[in-house]
PDB file of C-alpha atoms in Angstrom:
ATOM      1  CA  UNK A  14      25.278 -21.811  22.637  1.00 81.00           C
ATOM      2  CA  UNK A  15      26.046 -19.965  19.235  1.00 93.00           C
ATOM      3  CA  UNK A  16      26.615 -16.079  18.995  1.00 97.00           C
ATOM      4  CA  UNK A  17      23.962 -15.825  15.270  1.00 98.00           C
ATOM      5  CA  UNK A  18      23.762 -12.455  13.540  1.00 98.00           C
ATOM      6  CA  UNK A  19      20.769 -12.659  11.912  1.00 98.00           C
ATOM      7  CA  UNK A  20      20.275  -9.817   8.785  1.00 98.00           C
ATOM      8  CA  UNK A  21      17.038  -8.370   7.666  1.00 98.00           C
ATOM      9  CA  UNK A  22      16.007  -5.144   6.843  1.00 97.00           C
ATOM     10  CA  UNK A  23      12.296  -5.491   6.398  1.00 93.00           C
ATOM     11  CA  UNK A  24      11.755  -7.349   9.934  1.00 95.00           C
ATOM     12  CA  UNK A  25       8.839  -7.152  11.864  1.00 91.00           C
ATOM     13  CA  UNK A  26       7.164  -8.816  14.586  1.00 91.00           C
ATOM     14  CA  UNK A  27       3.534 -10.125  15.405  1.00 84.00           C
ATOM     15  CA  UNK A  28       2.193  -6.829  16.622  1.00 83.00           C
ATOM     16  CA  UNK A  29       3.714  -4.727  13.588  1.00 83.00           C
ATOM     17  CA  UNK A  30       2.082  -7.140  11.206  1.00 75.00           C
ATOM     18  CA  UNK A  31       3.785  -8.309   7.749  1.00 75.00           C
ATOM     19  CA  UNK A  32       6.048 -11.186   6.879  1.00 82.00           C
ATOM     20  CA  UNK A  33       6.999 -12.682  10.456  1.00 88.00           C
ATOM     21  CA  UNK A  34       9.304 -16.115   9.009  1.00 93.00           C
ATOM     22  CA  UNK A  35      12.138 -13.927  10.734  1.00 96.00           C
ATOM     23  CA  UNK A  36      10.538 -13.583  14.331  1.00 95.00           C
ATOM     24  CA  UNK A  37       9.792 -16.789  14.150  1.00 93.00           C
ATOM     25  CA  UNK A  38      13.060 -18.103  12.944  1.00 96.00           C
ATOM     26  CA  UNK A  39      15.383 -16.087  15.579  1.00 97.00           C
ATOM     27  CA  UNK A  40      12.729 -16.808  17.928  1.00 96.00           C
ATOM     28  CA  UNK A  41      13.525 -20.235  17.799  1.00 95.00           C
ATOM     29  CA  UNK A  42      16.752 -20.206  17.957  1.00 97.00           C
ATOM     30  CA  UNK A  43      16.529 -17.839  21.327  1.00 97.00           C
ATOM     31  CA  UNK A  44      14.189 -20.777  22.828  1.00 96.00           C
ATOM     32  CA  UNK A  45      17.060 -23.499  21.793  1.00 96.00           C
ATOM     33  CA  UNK A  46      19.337 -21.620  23.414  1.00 96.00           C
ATOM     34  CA  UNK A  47      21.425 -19.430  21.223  1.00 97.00           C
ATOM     35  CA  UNK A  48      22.122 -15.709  21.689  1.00 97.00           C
ATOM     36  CA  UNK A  49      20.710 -13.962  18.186  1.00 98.00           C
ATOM     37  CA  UNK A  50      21.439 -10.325  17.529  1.00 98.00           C
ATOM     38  CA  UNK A  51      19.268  -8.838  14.957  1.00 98.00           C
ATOM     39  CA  UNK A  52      19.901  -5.889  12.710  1.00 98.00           C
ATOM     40  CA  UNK A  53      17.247  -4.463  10.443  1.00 98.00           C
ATOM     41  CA  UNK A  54      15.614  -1.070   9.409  1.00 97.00           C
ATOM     42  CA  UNK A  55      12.841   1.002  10.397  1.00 95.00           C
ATOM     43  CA  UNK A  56      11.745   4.360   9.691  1.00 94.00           C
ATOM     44  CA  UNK A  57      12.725   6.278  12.511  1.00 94.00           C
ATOM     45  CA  UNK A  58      14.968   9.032  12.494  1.00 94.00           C
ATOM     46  CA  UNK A  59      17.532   7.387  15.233  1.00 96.00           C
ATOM     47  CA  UNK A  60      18.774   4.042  15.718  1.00 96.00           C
ATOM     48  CA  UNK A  61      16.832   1.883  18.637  1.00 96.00           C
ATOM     49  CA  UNK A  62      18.051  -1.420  20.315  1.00 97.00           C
ATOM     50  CA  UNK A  63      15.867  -2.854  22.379  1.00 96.00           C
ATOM     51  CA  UNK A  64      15.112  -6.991  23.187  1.00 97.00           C
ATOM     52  CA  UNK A  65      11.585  -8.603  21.794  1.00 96.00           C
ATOM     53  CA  UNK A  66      10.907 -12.312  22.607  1.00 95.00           C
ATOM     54  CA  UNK A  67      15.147 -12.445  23.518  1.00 97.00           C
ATOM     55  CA  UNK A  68      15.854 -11.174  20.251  1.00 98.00           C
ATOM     56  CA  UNK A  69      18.420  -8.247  20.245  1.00 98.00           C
ATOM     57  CA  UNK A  70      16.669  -6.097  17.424  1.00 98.00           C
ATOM     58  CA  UNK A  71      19.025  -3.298  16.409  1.00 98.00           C
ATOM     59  CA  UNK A  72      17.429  -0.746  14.010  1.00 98.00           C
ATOM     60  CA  UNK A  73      18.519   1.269  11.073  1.00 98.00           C
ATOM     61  CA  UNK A  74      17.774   4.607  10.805  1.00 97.00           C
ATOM     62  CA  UNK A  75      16.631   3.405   7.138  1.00 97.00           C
ATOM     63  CA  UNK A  76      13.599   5.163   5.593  1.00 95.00           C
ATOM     64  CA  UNK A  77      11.925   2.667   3.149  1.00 92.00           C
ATOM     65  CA  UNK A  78       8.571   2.414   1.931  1.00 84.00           C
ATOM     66  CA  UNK A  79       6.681  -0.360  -0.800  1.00 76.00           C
ATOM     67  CA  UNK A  80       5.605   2.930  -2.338  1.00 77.00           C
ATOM     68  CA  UNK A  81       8.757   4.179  -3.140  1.00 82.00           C
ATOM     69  CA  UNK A  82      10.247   4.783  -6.723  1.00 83.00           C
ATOM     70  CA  UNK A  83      12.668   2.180  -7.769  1.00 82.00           C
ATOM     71  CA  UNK A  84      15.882   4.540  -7.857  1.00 87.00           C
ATOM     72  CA  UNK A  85      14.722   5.385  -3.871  1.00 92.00           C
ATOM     73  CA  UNK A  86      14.683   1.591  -3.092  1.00 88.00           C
ATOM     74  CA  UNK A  87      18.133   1.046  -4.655  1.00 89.00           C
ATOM     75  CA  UNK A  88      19.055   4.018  -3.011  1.00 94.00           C
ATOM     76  CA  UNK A  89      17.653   2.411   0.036  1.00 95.00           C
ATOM     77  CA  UNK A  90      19.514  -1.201  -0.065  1.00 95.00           C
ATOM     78  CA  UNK A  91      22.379   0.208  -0.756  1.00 95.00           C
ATOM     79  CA  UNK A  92      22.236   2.617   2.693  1.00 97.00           C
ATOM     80  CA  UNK A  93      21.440  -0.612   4.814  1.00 97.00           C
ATOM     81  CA  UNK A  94      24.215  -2.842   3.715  1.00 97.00           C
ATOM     82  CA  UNK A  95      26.680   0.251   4.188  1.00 97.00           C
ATOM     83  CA  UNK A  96      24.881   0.974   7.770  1.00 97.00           C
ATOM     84  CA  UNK A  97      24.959  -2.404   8.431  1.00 97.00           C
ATOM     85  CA  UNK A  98      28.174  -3.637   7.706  1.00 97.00           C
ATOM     86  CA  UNK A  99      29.258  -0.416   9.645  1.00 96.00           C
ATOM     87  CA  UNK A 100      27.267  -1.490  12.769  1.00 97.00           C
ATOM     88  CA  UNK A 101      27.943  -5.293  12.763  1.00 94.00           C
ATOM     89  CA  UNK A 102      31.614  -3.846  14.055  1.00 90.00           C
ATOM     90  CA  UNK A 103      29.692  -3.471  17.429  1.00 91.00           C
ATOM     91  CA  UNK A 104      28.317  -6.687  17.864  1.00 93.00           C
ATOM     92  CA  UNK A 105      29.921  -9.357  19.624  1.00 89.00           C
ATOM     93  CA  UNK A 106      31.721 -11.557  17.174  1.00 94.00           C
ATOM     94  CA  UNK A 107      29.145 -14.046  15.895  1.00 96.00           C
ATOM     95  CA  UNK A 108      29.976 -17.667  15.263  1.00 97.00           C
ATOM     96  CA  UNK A 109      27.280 -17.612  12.239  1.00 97.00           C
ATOM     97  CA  UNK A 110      25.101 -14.915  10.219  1.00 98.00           C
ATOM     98  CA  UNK A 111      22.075 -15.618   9.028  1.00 98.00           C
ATOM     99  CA  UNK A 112      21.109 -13.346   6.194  1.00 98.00           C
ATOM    100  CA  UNK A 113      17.999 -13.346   4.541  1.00 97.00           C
ATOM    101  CA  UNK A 114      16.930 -11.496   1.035  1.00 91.00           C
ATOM    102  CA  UNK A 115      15.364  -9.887  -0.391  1.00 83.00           C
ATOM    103  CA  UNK A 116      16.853  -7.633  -0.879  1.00 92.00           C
ATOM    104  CA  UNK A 117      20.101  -9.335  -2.789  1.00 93.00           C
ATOM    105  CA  UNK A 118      22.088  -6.616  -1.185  1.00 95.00           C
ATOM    106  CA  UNK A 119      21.652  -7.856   1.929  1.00 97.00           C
ATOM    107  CA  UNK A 120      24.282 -10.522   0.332  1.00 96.00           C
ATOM    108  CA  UNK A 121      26.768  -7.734   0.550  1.00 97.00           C
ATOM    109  CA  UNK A 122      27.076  -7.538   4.325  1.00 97.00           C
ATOM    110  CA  UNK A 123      27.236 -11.742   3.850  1.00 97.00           C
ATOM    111  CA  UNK A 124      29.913 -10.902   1.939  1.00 98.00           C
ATOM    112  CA  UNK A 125      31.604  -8.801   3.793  1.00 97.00           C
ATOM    113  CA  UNK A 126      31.306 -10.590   7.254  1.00 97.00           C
ATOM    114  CA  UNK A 127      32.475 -13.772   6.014  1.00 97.00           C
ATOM    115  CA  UNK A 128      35.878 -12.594   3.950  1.00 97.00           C
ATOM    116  CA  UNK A 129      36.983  -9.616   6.980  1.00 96.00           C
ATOM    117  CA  UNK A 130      35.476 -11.192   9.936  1.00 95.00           C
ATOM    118  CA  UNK A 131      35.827 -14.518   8.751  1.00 96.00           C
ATOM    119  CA  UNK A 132      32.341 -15.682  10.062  1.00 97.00           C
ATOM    120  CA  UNK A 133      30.247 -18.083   7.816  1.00 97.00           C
ATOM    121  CA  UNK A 134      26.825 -17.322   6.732  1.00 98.00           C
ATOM    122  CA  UNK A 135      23.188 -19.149   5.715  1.00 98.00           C
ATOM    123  CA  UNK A 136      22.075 -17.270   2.673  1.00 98.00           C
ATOM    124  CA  UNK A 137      18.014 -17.593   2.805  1.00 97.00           C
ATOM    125  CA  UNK A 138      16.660 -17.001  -0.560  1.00 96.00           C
ATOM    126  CA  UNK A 139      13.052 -15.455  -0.519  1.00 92.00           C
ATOM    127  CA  UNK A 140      12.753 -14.422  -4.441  1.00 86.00           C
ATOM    128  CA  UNK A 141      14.782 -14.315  -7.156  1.00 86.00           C
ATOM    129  CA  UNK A 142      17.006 -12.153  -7.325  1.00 83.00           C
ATOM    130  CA  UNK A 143      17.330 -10.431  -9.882  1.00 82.00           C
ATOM    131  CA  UNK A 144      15.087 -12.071 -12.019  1.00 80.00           C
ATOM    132  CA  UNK A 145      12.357 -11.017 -10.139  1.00 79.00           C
ATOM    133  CA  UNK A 146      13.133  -7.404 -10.630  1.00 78.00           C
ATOM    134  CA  UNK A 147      14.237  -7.978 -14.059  1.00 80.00           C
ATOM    135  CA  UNK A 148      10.815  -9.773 -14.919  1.00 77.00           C
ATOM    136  CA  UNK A 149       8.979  -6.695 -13.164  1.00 72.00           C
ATOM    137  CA  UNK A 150      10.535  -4.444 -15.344  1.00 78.00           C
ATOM    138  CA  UNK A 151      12.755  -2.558 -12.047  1.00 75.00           C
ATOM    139  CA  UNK A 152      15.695  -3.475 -13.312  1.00 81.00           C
ATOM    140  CA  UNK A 153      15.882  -2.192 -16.908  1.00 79.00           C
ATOM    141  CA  UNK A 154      19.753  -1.531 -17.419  1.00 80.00           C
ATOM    142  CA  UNK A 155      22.695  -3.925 -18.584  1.00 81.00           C
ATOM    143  CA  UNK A 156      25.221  -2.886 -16.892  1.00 88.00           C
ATOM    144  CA  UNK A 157      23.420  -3.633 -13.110  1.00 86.00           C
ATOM    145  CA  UNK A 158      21.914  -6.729 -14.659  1.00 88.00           C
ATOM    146  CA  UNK A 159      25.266  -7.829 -15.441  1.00 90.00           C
ATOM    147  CA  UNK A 160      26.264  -6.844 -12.107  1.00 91.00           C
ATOM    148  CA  UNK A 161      23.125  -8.038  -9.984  1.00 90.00           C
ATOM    149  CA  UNK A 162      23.804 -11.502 -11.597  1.00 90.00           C
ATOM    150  CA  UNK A 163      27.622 -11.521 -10.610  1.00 93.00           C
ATOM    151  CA  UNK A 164      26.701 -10.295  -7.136  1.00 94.00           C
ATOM    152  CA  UNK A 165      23.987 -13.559  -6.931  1.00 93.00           C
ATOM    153  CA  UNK A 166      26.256 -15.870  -8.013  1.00 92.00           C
ATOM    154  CA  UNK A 167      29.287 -14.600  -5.528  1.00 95.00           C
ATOM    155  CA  UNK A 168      26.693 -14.837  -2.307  1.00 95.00           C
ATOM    156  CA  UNK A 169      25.667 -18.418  -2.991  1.00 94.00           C
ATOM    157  CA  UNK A 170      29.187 -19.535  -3.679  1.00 93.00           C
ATOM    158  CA  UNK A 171      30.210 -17.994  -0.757  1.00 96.00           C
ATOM    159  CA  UNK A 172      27.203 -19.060   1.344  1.00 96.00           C
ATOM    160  CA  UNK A 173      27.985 -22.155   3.800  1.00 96.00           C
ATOM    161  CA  UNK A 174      24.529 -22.959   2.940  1.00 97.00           C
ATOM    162  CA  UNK A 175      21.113 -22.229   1.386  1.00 97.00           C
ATOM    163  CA  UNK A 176      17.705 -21.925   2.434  1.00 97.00           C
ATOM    164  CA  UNK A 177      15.190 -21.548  -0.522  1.00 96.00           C
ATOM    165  CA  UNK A 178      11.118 -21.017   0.236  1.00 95.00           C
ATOM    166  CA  UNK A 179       9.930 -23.433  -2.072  1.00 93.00           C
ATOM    167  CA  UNK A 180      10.948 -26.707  -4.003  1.00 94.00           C
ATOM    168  CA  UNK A 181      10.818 -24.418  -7.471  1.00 93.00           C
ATOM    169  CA  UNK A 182      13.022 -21.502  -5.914  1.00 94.00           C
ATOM    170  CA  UNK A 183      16.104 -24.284  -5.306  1.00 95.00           C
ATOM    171  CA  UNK A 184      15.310 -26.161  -8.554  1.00 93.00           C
ATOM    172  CA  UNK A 185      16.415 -23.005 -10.213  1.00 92.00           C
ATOM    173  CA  UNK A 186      19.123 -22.688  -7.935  1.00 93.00           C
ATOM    174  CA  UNK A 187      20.684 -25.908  -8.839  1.00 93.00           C
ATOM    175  CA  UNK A 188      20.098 -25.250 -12.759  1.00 90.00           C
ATOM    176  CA  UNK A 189      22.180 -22.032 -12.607  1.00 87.00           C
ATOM    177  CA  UNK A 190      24.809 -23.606  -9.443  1.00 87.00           C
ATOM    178  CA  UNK A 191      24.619 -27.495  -9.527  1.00 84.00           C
ATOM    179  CA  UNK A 192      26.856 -27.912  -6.628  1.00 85.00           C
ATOM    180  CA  UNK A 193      25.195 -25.475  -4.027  1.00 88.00           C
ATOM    181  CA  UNK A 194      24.229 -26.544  -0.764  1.00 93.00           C
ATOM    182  CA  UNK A 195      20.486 -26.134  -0.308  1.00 96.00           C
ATOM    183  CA  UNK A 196      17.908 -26.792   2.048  1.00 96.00           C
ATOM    184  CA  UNK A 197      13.642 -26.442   1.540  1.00 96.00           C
ATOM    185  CA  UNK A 198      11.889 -24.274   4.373  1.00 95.00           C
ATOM    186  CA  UNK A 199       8.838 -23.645   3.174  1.00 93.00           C
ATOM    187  CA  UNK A 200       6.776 -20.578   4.985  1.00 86.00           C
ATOM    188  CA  UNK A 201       5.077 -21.573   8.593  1.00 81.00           C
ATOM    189  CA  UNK A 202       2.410 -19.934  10.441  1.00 73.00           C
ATOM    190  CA  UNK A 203       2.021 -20.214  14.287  1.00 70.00           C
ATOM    191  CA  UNK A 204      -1.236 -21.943  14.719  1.00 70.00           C
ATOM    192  CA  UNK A 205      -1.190 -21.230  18.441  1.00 71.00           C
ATOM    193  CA  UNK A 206      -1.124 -17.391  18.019  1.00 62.00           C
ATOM    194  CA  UNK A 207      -3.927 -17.432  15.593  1.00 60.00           C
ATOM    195  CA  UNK A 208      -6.164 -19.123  17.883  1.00 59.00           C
ATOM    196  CA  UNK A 209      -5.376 -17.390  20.668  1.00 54.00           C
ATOM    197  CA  UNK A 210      -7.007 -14.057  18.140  1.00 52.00           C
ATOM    198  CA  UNK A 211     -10.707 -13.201  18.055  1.00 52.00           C
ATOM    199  CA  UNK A 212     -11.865 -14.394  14.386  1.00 52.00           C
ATOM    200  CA  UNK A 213     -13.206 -11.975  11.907  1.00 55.00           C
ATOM    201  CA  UNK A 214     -16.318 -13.736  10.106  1.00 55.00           C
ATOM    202  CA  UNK A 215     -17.357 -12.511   6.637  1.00 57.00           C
ATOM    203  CA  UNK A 216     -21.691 -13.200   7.246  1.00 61.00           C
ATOM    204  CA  UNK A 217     -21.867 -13.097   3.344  1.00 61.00           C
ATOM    205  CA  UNK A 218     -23.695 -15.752   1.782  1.00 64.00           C
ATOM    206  CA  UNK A 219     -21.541 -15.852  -1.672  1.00 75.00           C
ATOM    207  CA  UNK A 220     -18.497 -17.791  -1.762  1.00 88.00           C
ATOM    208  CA  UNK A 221     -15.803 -15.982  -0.566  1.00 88.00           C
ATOM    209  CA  UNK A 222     -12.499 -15.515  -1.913  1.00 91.00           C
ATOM    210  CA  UNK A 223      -9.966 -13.827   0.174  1.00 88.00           C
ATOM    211  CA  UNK A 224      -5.941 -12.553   0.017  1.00 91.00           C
ATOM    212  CA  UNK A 225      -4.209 -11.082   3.087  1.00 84.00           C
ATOM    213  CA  UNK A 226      -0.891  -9.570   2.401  1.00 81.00           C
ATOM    214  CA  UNK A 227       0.892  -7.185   0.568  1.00 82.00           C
ATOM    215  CA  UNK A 228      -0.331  -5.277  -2.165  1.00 87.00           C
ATOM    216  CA  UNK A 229       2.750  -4.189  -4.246  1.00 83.00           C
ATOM    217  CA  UNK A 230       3.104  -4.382  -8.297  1.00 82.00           C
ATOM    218  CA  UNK A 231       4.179  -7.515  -7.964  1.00 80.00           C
ATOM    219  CA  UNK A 232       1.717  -9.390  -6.175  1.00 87.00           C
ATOM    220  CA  UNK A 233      -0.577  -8.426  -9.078  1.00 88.00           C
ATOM    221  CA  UNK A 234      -4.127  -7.787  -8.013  1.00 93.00           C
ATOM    222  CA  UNK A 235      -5.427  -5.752 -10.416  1.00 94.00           C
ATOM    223  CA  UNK A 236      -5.821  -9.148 -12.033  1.00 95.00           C
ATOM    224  CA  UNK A 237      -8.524  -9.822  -9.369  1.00 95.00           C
ATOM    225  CA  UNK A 238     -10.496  -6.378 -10.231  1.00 96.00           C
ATOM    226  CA  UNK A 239     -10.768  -7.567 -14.119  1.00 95.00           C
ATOM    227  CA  UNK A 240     -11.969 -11.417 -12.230  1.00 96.00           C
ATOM    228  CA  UNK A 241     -14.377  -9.544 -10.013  1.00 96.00           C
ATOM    229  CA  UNK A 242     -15.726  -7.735 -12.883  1.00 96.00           C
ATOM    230  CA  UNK A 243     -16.949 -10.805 -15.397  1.00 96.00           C
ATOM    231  CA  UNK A 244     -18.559 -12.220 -11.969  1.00 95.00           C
ATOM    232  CA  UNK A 245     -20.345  -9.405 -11.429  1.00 95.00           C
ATOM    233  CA  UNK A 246     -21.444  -9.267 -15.050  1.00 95.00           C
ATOM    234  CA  UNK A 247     -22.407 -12.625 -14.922  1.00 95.00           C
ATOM    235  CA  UNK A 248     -24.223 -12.335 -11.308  1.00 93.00           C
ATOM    236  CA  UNK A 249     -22.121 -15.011  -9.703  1.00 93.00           C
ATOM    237  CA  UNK A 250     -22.063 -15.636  -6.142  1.00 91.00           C
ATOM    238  CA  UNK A 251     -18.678 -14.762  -5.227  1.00 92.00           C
ATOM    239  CA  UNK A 252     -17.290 -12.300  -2.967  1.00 92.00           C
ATOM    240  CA  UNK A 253     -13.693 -10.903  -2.279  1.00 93.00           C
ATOM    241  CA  UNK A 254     -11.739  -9.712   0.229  1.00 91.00           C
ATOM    242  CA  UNK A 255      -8.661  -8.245   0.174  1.00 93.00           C
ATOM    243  CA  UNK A 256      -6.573  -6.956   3.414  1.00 88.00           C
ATOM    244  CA  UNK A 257      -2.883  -5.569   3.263  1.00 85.00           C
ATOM    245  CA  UNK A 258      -1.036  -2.227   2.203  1.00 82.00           C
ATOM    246  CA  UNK A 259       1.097  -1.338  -0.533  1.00 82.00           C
ATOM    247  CA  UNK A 260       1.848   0.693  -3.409  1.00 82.00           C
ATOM    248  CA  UNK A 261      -0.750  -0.719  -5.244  1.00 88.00           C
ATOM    249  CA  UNK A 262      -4.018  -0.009  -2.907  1.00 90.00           C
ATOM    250  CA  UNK A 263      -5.107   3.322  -4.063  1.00 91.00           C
ATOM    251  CA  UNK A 264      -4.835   1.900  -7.231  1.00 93.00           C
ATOM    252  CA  UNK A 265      -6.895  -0.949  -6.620  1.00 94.00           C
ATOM    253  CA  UNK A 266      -9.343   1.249  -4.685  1.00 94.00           C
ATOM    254  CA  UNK A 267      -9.900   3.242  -7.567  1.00 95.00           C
ATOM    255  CA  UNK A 268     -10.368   0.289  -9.887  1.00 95.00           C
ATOM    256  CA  UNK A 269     -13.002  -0.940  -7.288  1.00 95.00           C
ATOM    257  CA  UNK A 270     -14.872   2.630  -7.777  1.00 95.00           C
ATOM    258  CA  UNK A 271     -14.810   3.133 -11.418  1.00 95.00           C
ATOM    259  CA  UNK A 272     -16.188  -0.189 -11.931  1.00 94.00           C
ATOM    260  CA  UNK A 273     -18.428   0.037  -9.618  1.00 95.00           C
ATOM    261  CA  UNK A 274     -17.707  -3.101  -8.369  1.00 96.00           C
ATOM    262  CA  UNK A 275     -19.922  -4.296  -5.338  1.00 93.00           C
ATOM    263  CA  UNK A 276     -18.192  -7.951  -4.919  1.00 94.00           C
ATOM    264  CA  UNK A 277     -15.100  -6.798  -3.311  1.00 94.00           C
ATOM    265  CA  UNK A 278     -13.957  -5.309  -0.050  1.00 91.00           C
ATOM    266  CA  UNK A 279     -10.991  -3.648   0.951  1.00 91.00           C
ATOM    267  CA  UNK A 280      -9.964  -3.505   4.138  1.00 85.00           C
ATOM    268  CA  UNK A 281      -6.599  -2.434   5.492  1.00 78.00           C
ATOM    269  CA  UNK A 282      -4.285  -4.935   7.476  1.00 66.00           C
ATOM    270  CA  UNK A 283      -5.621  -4.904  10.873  1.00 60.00           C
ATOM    271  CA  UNK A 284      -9.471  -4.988  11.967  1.00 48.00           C
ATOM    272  CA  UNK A 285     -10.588  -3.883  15.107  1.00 46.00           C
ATOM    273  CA  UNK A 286     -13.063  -6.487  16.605  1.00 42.00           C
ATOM    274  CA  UNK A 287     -14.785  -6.840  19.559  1.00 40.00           C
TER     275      UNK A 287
END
């Protein structure tokens, strides 16, 4: 049995809703046997421990929101790796850490663990970072460029090893790094707790066209209002459906309104059925 410290801030689990790779990741590893403490943030105003699935799920009192400006959300990663880093000092020694981004100052506790505690750690590399931000237009200054890059570089030569998501996210890897250790895990879904869930049918005759998840800048949906549009212009038999939260939805609810566009539905992320 292995002592893993697994690092997220944004976990969640089935019933919360959201990106669940983590649950389902430490969950695993509970079910092969390993003890996995897991430290993360939440929004409360107190820290809470408690076990889910034999996960040990230790929460940071660490306010964040997808709505939030992008000086808050620096502000934000920056109090988790300190909090974090502070609290891994009453955890049980782990023989491994498992940290997973974004964001990429979640490398810092990686960091930090490996050269004072001297305990290696799987770097799992979600987005780009900081590209991504870069390429958003969050990340507009030099100087933290300069540094975000130098930070990136320093967690994946420091990582024992890499996960990326997706054959393209460790082909750039290797461009920028040729010798880093990675490995492909794609995203998963459990099958089994989707069928065990009452299914929501759309009776709509049009095709349908749907996207579940989140609804931030960068997932870019207001490309879909401008698609809906020209169908609706050109009376096609298409219908869309989008589900999720973000800082984005009021935004795309108001797009839906001023064009007055009948061919898509929002909903938000859960649907009560019968």
């Amino acid at each position: 049995m292995k002592k893993v410290l697994y690092i997220h801030q944004y976990f969640k689990t089935p019933e919360e809703g959201g990106a669940l790779r983590s649950f389902y990741i430490a969950k695993g590893l509970v079910e092969r046997g390993h003890q996995v403490d897991l430290i993360t943030g939440h929004n409360e105003p107190e820290l809470l421990v408690k076990s889910i699935e034999g996960i040990n799920v230790h929460s940071l009192a660490v306010f964040y929101e997808n709505k939030l400006s992008t000086k808050s959300r620096y502000i934000a990663f920056l109090k988790f790796a300190v909090k974090a880093i502070q609290y891994s000092g009453k955890i049980v020694k782990p023989d491994i850490a498992y940290v997973t981004s974004t964001p990429l100052t979640v490398g810092i506790i990686a960091l930090w663990l490996k050269w004072m505690k001297r305990v290696p750690y799987i770097f799992e590399v979600r987005d780009l970072w900081p590209a991504a931000p870069i390429e958003l237009g969050f990340m507009k200054s030099g100087i933290i460029q300069q540094l975000a890059f130098w930070l990136e570089k320093t967690i994946y030569k420091n990582a024992a090893h890499l996960v990326a998501l997706s054959p393209g996210i460790m082909e750039v890897i290797l461009e920028k790094y040729q010798n880093a250790r990675v490995t492909v895990i794609p995203n998963m879904a459990d099958i089994s707790y989707y069928g065990e869930k009452a299914v929501f049918f759309h009776k709509h005759k049009n095709l349908v066209i749907g996207y579940f998840g989140a609804m931030g800048v960068a997932n870019g949906l207001m490309a879909v209002t401008a698609v809906a549009e020209i169908c609706q212009q050109q009376d096609l038999p298409i219908q869309f459906i989008l589900m999720g939260e973000g800082s984005e939805r009021e935004k795309l609810e108001q797009a839906v309104a001023d064009k007055k566009l009948r061919n898509i539905e929002l909903f938000p992320r859960e649907i009560k059925t019968k």
